[in-house]
Structures are given as structure tokens and as C-alpha cells.
XYZ file of C-alpha atoms in Angstrom:
295
model
C 59.900 179.098 123.049
C 56.998 176.947 121.952
C 57.860 177.341 118.288
C 61.496 176.401 118.974
C 60.441 173.371 120.967
C 58.012 172.334 118.237
C 60.768 172.720 115.635
C 63.122 170.582 117.641
C 60.427 167.961 118.058
C 59.652 168.083 114.366
C 63.317 167.713 113.532
C 63.924 164.826 115.916
C 63.207 162.052 113.389
C 65.683 163.594 110.943
C 68.421 163.493 113.574
C 68.111 159.707 113.592
C 68.198 159.442 109.813
C 71.998 159.188 109.838
C 71.758 155.944 111.816
C 69.713 154.224 109.118
C 72.813 152.798 107.338
C 74.110 151.472 110.652
C 70.841 149.798 111.588
C 70.581 148.428 108.060
C 74.083 146.993 108.284
C 73.388 145.411 111.677
C 70.077 143.992 110.456
C 71.461 142.481 107.254
C 74.742 141.127 108.596
C 73.820 140.239 112.204
C 70.128 140.100 113.035
C 69.005 138.403 109.831
C 71.754 135.719 109.851
C 71.099 135.081 113.544
C 67.399 134.649 112.865
C 68.132 132.249 109.994
C 70.502 130.234 112.200
C 67.925 130.057 114.996
C 65.217 129.015 112.531
C 67.425 126.296 111.037
C 68.571 125.084 114.451
C 65.022 124.188 115.443
C 64.054 122.605 112.130
C 64.116 118.825 112.436
C 63.991 116.595 109.385
C 61.469 113.835 109.616
C 60.733 110.783 107.545
C 59.875 111.297 103.905
C 61.798 114.569 103.700
C 59.329 116.482 105.845
C 60.562 118.888 108.493
C 59.048 120.061 111.742
C 60.059 122.271 114.634
C 61.717 120.637 117.604
C 64.690 120.666 119.928
C 66.449 117.553 118.642
C 69.251 119.525 116.999
C 69.931 121.622 120.091
C 69.808 118.521 122.255
C 72.407 116.852 120.037
C 74.563 119.998 119.987
C 74.633 120.069 123.798
C 75.444 116.426 124.388
C 78.115 113.856 123.634
C 81.070 114.781 121.445
C 79.553 118.143 120.511
C 79.311 119.195 124.146
C 82.925 118.118 124.643
C 83.910 120.267 121.665
C 82.081 123.264 123.151
C 83.812 122.711 126.471
C 87.201 122.407 124.750
C 86.559 125.630 122.847
C 85.631 127.443 126.056
C 88.613 126.195 128.076
C 91.075 126.828 125.246
C 89.751 130.329 124.731
C 89.793 131.114 128.448
C 93.407 129.984 128.858
C 94.491 131.968 125.794
C 92.550 135.037 126.925
C 94.032 135.083 130.438
C 97.616 134.531 129.246
C 97.289 137.120 126.492
C 95.682 139.602 128.899
C 98.506 139.331 131.441
C 101.303 139.514 128.869
C 99.515 142.261 126.962
C 99.128 144.424 130.077
C 102.843 144.112 130.843
C 103.805 145.062 127.288
C 101.280 147.896 127.135
C 102.473 149.280 130.481
C 106.050 149.278 129.239
C 104.921 151.205 126.169
C 102.719 153.646 128.095
C 105.494 154.513 130.546
C 108.223 154.713 127.913
C 109.812 158.120 127.584
C 110.869 157.647 123.979
C 108.605 158.458 121.085
C 109.741 155.787 118.639
C 109.034 152.696 120.745
C 105.352 153.474 121.495
C 104.627 154.230 117.847
C 106.469 151.106 116.704
C 104.682 148.819 119.161
C 101.277 150.391 118.479
C 101.693 150.028 114.726
C 102.933 146.451 115.044
C 100.069 145.564 117.387
C 97.508 146.995 114.961
C 98.931 144.845 112.158
C 99.461 141.631 114.122
C 96.052 141.775 115.812
C 94.456 141.355 112.377
C 96.907 138.739 111.130
C 95.412 135.260 111.344
C 93.868 132.434 109.399
C 95.827 130.494 106.792
C 98.724 132.983 106.467
C 99.373 132.787 110.211
C 99.245 128.989 110.174
C 101.677 128.874 107.238
C 104.009 131.270 109.047
C 104.267 129.002 112.079
C 104.501 125.817 110.015
C 107.397 127.316 108.057
C 109.084 128.452 111.269
C 108.525 125.725 113.875
C 106.716 122.961 111.992
C 108.148 119.469 111.671
C 110.502 120.704 108.947
C 110.475 124.385 109.870
C 113.507 126.635 109.677
C 113.836 127.067 113.438
C 113.095 123.380 114.077
C 115.901 122.259 111.763
C 118.304 124.898 113.107
C 117.781 123.892 116.738
C 118.014 120.210 115.848
C 121.284 120.583 113.932
C 123.061 123.138 116.116
C 121.820 122.264 119.610
C 120.654 118.687 119.198
C 117.235 119.511 120.599
C 113.841 118.598 119.216
C 111.133 121.200 119.663
C 108.528 118.477 119.801
C 110.203 115.691 121.769
C 112.543 117.631 124.052
C 110.701 120.929 124.521
C 107.154 119.607 124.158
C 106.182 122.127 121.455
C 103.796 120.260 119.162
C 102.433 122.796 116.721
C 99.676 120.471 115.534
C 98.151 119.797 118.950
C 95.804 121.732 121.212
C 98.722 123.404 122.973
C 100.248 124.347 119.629
C 97.028 125.989 118.486
C 96.822 127.948 121.738
C 100.428 129.046 121.268
C 99.621 130.352 117.787
C 96.495 132.135 119.034
C 98.663 134.195 121.378
C 100.355 135.672 118.303
C 97.321 137.830 117.554
C 95.649 137.931 120.987
C 98.558 139.661 122.752
C 98.684 142.526 120.197
C 94.904 142.840 120.474
C 95.240 143.188 124.237
C 97.881 145.876 123.761
C 95.501 147.830 121.542
C 92.535 147.709 123.916
C 94.369 148.227 127.225
C 96.851 150.954 126.228
C 94.232 153.765 126.236
C 93.178 152.706 129.736
C 96.767 152.793 130.994
C 97.279 156.188 129.422
C 94.092 157.339 131.154
C 95.619 156.878 134.600
C 96.115 160.403 135.854
C 99.555 161.388 137.154
C 97.827 163.271 139.978
C 96.643 159.961 141.422
C 100.198 158.643 141.691
C 101.443 161.934 143.091
C 98.690 161.975 145.695
C 99.446 158.387 146.671
C 103.154 159.157 146.987
C 102.351 162.244 149.037
C 100.320 160.125 151.447
C 103.209 157.710 151.852
C 101.777 154.864 149.758
C 104.174 152.397 148.243
C 104.096 151.248 144.638
C 102.092 148.090 145.306
C 99.659 150.031 147.487
C 99.015 152.474 144.656
C 98.201 149.608 142.283
C 96.195 147.775 144.935
C 93.950 150.675 146.018
C 94.003 153.215 143.152
C 95.159 152.085 139.719
C 94.043 148.462 140.060
C 90.358 149.178 140.843
C 90.280 151.798 138.078
C 91.688 149.359 135.511
C 89.857 146.240 136.676
C 86.618 146.748 134.682
C 88.579 147.456 131.517
C 90.831 144.454 132.160
C 87.901 142.088 132.690
C 86.162 143.432 129.609
C 89.339 142.895 127.605
C 89.487 139.266 128.743
C 85.908 138.840 127.513
C 86.895 140.329 124.138
C 89.945 138.066 123.842
C 87.841 135.060 124.795
C 85.317 135.804 122.049
C 88.100 136.269 119.504
C 89.733 132.942 120.332
C 86.379 131.189 120.712
C 85.300 132.101 117.188
C 88.660 131.481 115.457
C 88.453 128.785 112.817
C 90.902 128.959 109.903
C 94.111 128.768 111.936
C 93.002 125.695 113.894
C 91.687 124.068 110.717
C 94.961 124.591 108.869
C 97.161 123.388 111.733
C 95.195 120.293 112.765
C 93.441 119.458 109.482
C 90.102 119.579 111.281
C 90.979 116.945 113.897
C 90.920 119.279 116.909
C 87.702 118.877 118.900
C 86.424 122.461 119.007
C 83.015 123.800 118.004
C 84.038 125.817 114.894
C 85.579 122.695 113.370
C 82.535 120.640 114.349
C 80.362 123.152 112.495
C 82.549 122.780 109.428
C 82.218 118.991 109.609
C 78.436 119.188 109.909
C 78.027 121.606 107.010
C 80.447 119.849 104.680
C 79.089 116.378 105.460
C 82.438 114.918 106.478
C 80.737 112.427 108.811
C 77.062 112.330 107.844
C 75.173 114.084 105.080
C 72.193 116.311 105.802
C 73.537 117.702 109.083
C 73.140 121.362 108.149
C 70.540 121.974 110.859
C 72.861 120.458 113.438
C 75.564 122.843 112.264
C 73.114 125.700 112.778
C 72.427 124.452 116.305
C 76.155 124.416 117.034
C 76.468 127.940 115.660
C 73.545 129.056 117.814
C 75.251 127.648 120.908
C 78.310 129.752 120.070
C 76.154 132.856 119.628
C 74.576 132.250 123.043
C 78.074 132.242 124.560
C 79.538 135.167 122.622
C 76.708 137.730 122.754
C 76.558 138.047 126.586
C 80.341 138.380 126.734
C 80.256 141.075 124.064
C 77.659 142.966 126.083
C 79.833 142.492 129.183
C 82.768 144.010 127.313
C 80.688 147.050 126.389
C 79.455 147.399 129.980
C 82.972 147.206 131.406
C 84.180 149.747 128.847
C 81.512 152.217 129.931
C 82.216 151.654 133.590
C 85.963 152.194 133.246
C 85.492 155.257 131.022
C 83.998 157.116 133.996
C 87.412 157.213 135.608
C 89.864 156.907 132.722
C 89.058 160.049 130.760
């Protein structure tokens, strides 16, 4: 027994050897860039080209127009996340309860593709479809005499238009993350509720709803982080005029307004990291909590 225990203890470090590539990947592509961003965010350029440590960059990033941009990013992302979460749950429930085999596979495959479709190609797709001279815009104008922008209020190049485009990949993402939870609802729970005389809304209120709630809240956090960090689509649609933090970072790094604002851009990036990391941890926590029931 002692020799076996000693062998297991001696072999313990080797059991962790397989995680070395993972920790190396996380260190190189997350911890190191985060440390560089934090270092740059607190470096303040002084007179004569000298630099010192201080909080001037963070103070500027959390005040004035930059604070407004952070607030706009947060509110836009929250609205998109809630809408996508609700619509995604409805679509995923329809797929999970479908009796056919073709529809679930088709929706799952489409969701996996569309959830990763964004950036410039997505912006071009919507511009070609419902832009000022898009195919659908011209068709509706000529056949129905309606303007998508003036009559229906759909301005693709505004804040609402960007949020509308974000839903194109957020809803499929919600379908991907919530479908396993819906499939994890045990039929025995519904049968037991029906046997006790519970109605449909009572089953969702007291059984299925509480079981799904942690996963649902965690999914909203994931959708929020995805929309909060999106850059290329908003840049392509608004040409950088939308007041959100990712576009403000681009302006600071490229010197569109003032040169030598790289440290301010790092401070803006650090403010985004401070928002995203706790929500990512919340998503992981909610996933663990819901997995206790939905397995």
C-alpha cells in the first residue's frame, strides 16, 4: 500500500504535464497581453518624452466622451444580449421538442455557422441586402412604395442598425449554448408534474424554469461579452462614428484625433477587460451550477 501510494505521489507531477500546452497558450495569448495592456495603461508620458506611472490614462478613459462610449457599449450589448437570449430560447425549444430528425440537425448546423459569421463579411451582407441601395431596399421601394429608413425606421448605419446586425450572430450563439440545457430537462420531471395536476405554466414556473435559470443567466453574460467586444461589424457599418469603446480604442491607436494616445487606448482596453472577465467567470459559474441538474 505504501509503495503504491508513493508511486502515485511520484507520478502526480507527470499527470499535470499534459496541461503544459494549455497553460502556455493561456499565458502567451491572455495573461501576457493583459499584463502589457495594464502596464501601458498606467504609463503616462511627461514632458521631454519621459514617462512615469500614474492614473491619468485611466482617469481619462473613465470620464467624458470615453465614459459615454463605455456606457453606450454596455447598454447596446445588454439590449442585444437580452433580445437574442429570449429569441434564442424560443427557437432552441422548438428544435429540442421537434419530433423530426432533419430540422434539429439543420438548425444546429446553421447556428454553428452563423454564430461565427461576423466582421466585414456580415456588414457587407447587410449593406447589400438592406443598405441605402440594397436589393431588398430597392425592391420594397419599387413594389410597395415604402422606405426601410424613412417609413419603417430601419437605419442600418445607426446604433439601432448595428444592434439589429448583431442579432444575426447572437441568436444562433444562444441556440448553441441553450439547446443542451433544454435537452437536459428530464421527461420524468414533466410526467411527475402532470401526475400531480400541475399545469404547463406551473411546470415551467416551479420545475423547468429554476433548473434553466442559471444557464440562461450565464448565456446572457456570454452574449453580452460577445457583443461588447465586437468591433469590425460596427466599424464597417458606421465608418467609426458610433460612440462605443472598441471604436474609441481604434481611434486612439491609429491617431485619428490626437497622436501619441496609445497608452489611452490601453486604458480603454483595460476597462473592457475589467468588465468582461467577471462576466466570463459568472458564465462558468452558472454553467457549473446548472450542470448539477441538467445531466
